[in-house]
PDB file of C-alpha atoms in Angstrom:
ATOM      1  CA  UNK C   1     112.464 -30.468  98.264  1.00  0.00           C
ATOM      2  CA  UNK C   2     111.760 -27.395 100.274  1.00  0.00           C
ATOM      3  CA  UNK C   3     110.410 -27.890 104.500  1.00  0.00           C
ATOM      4  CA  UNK C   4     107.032 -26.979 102.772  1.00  0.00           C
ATOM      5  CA  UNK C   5     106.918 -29.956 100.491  1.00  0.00           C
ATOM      6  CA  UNK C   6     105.922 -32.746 102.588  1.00  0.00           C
ATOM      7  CA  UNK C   7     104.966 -36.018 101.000  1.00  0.00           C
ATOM      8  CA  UNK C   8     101.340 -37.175 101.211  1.00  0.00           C
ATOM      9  CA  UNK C   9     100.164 -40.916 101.316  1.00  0.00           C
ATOM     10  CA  UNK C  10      98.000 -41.646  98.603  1.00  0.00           C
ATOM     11  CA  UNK C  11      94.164 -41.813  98.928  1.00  0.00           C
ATOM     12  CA  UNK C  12      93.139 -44.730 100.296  1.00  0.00           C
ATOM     13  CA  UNK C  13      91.215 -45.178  96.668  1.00  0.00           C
ATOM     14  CA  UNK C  14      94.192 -45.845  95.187  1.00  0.00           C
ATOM     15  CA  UNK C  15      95.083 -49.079  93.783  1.00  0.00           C
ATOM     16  CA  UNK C  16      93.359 -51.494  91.394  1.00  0.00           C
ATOM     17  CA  UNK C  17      89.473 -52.099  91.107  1.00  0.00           C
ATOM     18  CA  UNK C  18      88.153 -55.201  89.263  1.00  0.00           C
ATOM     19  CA  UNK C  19      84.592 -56.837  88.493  1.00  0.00           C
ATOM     20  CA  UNK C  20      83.808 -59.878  89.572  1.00  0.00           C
ATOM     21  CA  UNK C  21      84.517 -61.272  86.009  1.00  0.00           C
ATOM     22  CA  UNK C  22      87.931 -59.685  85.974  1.00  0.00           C
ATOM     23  CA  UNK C  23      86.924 -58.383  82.822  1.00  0.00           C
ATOM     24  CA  UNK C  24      87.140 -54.888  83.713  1.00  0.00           C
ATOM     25  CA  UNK C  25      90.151 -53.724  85.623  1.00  0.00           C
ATOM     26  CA  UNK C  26      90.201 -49.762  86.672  1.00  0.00           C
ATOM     27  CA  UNK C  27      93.671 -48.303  88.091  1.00  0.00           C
ATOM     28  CA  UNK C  28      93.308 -45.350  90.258  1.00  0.00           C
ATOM     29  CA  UNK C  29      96.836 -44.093  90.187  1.00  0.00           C
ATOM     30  CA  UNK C  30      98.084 -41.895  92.675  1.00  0.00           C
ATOM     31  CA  UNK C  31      98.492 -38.730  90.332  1.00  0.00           C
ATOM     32  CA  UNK C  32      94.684 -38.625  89.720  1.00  0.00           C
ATOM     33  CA  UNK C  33      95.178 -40.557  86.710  1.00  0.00           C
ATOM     34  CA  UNK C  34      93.401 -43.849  85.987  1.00  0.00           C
ATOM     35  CA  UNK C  35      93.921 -46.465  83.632  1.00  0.00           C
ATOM     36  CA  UNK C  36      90.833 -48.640  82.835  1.00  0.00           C
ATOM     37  CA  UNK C  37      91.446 -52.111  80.532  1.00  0.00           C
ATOM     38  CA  UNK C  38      88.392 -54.665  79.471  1.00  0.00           C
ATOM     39  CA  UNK C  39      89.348 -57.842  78.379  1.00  0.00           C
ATOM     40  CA  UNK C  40      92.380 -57.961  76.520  1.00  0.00           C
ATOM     41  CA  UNK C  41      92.242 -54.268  75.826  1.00  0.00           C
ATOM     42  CA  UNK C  42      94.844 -52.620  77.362  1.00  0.00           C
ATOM     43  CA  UNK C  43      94.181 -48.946  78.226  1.00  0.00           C
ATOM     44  CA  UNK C  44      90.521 -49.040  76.660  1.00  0.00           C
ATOM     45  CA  UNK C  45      89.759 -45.779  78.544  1.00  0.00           C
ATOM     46  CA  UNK C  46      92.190 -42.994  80.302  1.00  0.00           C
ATOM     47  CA  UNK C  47      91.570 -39.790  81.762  1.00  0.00           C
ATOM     48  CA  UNK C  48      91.634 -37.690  85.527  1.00  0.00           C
ATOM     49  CA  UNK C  49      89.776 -38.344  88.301  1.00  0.00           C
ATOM     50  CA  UNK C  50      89.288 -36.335  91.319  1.00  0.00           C
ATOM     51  CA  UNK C  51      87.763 -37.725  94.656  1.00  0.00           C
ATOM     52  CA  UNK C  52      85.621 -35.893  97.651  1.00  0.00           C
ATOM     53  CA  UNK C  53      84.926 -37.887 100.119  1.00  0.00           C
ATOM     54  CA  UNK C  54      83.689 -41.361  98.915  1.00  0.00           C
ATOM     55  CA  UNK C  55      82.591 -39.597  95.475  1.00  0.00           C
ATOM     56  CA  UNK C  56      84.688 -39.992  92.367  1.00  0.00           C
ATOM     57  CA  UNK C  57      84.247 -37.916  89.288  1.00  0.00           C
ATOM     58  CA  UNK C  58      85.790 -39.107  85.846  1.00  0.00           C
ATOM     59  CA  UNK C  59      86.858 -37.469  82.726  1.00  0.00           C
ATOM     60  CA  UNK C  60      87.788 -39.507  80.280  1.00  0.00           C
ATOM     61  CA  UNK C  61      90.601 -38.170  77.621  1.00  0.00           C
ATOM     62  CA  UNK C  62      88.111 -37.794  75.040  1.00  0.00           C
ATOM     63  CA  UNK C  63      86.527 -35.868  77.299  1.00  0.00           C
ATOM     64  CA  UNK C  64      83.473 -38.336  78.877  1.00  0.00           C
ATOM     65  CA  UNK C  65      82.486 -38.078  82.241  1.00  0.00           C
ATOM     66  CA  UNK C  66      81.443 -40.574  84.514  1.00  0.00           C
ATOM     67  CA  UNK C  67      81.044 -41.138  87.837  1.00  0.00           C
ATOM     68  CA  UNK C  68      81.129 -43.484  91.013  1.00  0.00           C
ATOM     69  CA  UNK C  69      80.735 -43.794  94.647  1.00  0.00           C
ATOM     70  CA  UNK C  70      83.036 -46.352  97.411  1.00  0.00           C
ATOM     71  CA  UNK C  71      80.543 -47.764  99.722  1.00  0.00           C
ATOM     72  CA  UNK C  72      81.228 -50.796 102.110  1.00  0.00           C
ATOM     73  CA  UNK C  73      84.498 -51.126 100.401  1.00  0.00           C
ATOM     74  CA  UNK C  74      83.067 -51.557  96.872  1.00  0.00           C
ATOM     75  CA  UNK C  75      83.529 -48.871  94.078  1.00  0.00           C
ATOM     76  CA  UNK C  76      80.191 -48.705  91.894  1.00  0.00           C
ATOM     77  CA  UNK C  77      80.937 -46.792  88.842  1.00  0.00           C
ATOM     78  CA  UNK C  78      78.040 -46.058  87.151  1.00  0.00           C
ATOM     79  CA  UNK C  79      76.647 -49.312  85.956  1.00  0.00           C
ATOM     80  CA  UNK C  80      79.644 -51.611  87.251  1.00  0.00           C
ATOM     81  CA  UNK C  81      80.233 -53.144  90.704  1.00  0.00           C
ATOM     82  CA  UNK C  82      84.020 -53.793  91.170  1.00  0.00           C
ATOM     83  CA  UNK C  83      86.100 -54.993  94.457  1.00  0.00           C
ATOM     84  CA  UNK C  84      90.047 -54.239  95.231  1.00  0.00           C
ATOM     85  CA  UNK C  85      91.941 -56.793  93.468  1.00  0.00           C
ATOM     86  CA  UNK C  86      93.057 -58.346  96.723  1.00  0.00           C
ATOM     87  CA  UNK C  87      89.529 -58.418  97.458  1.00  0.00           C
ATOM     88  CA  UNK C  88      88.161 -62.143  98.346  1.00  0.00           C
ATOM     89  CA  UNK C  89      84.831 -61.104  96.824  1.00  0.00           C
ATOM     90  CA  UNK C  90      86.354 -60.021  93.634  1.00  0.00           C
ATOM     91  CA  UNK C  91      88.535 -63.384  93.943  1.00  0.00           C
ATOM     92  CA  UNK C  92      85.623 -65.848  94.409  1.00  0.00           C
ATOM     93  CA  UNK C  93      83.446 -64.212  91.561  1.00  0.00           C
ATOM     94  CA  UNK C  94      86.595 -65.028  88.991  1.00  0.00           C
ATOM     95  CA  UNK C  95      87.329 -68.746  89.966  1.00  0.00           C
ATOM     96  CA  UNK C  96      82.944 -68.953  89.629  1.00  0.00           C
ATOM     97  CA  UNK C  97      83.054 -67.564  86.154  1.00  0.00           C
ATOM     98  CA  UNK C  98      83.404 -69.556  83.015  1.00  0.00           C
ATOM     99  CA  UNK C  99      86.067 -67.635  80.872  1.00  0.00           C
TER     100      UNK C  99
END
């Protein structure tokens, strides 16, 4: 590591997103990667993201794009609302559901 290459924290988007259901769970790893599983899918969807401001743009590796936008502390990606996994929202709409 040269005096030039100075670590940076991650962006505070980071982490793990889940619905309500905890059926979805999206990964926004720190190399701009993300991981999304359903269910018991594992990995249904992978692909690059890049963020500007509050604004996150997807490609998916089959080459899909999406979108979504962190408002209030909630990440709506296109049609899905999901919370940080350590969310209490994201924890009360789990223990409510029926699966």
């Amino acid at each position: 590591m040269t005096s030039n290459d100075t670590p940076h924290a991650p962006h505070p988007h980071v982490g793990m997103w889940v619905t309500a259901d905890g059926h979805i769970r999206q990964e926004l790893l720190p190399n701009g990667r993300y991981d999304e599983a359903r269910g018991n899918r594992r990995s249904a969807y992978t692909g690059r993201y890049t963020v500007t401001g509050d604004h996150i743009d997807y490609v998916d590796d089959t080459g899909f794009t999406a979108t979504g936008d962190v408002r209030d502390g909630i990440l709506y990606h296109e049609h899905l609302v999901l919370h940080r996994e350590d969310d209490r929202r994201a924890r009360e709409g789990r223990r409510g559901s029926l699966s």
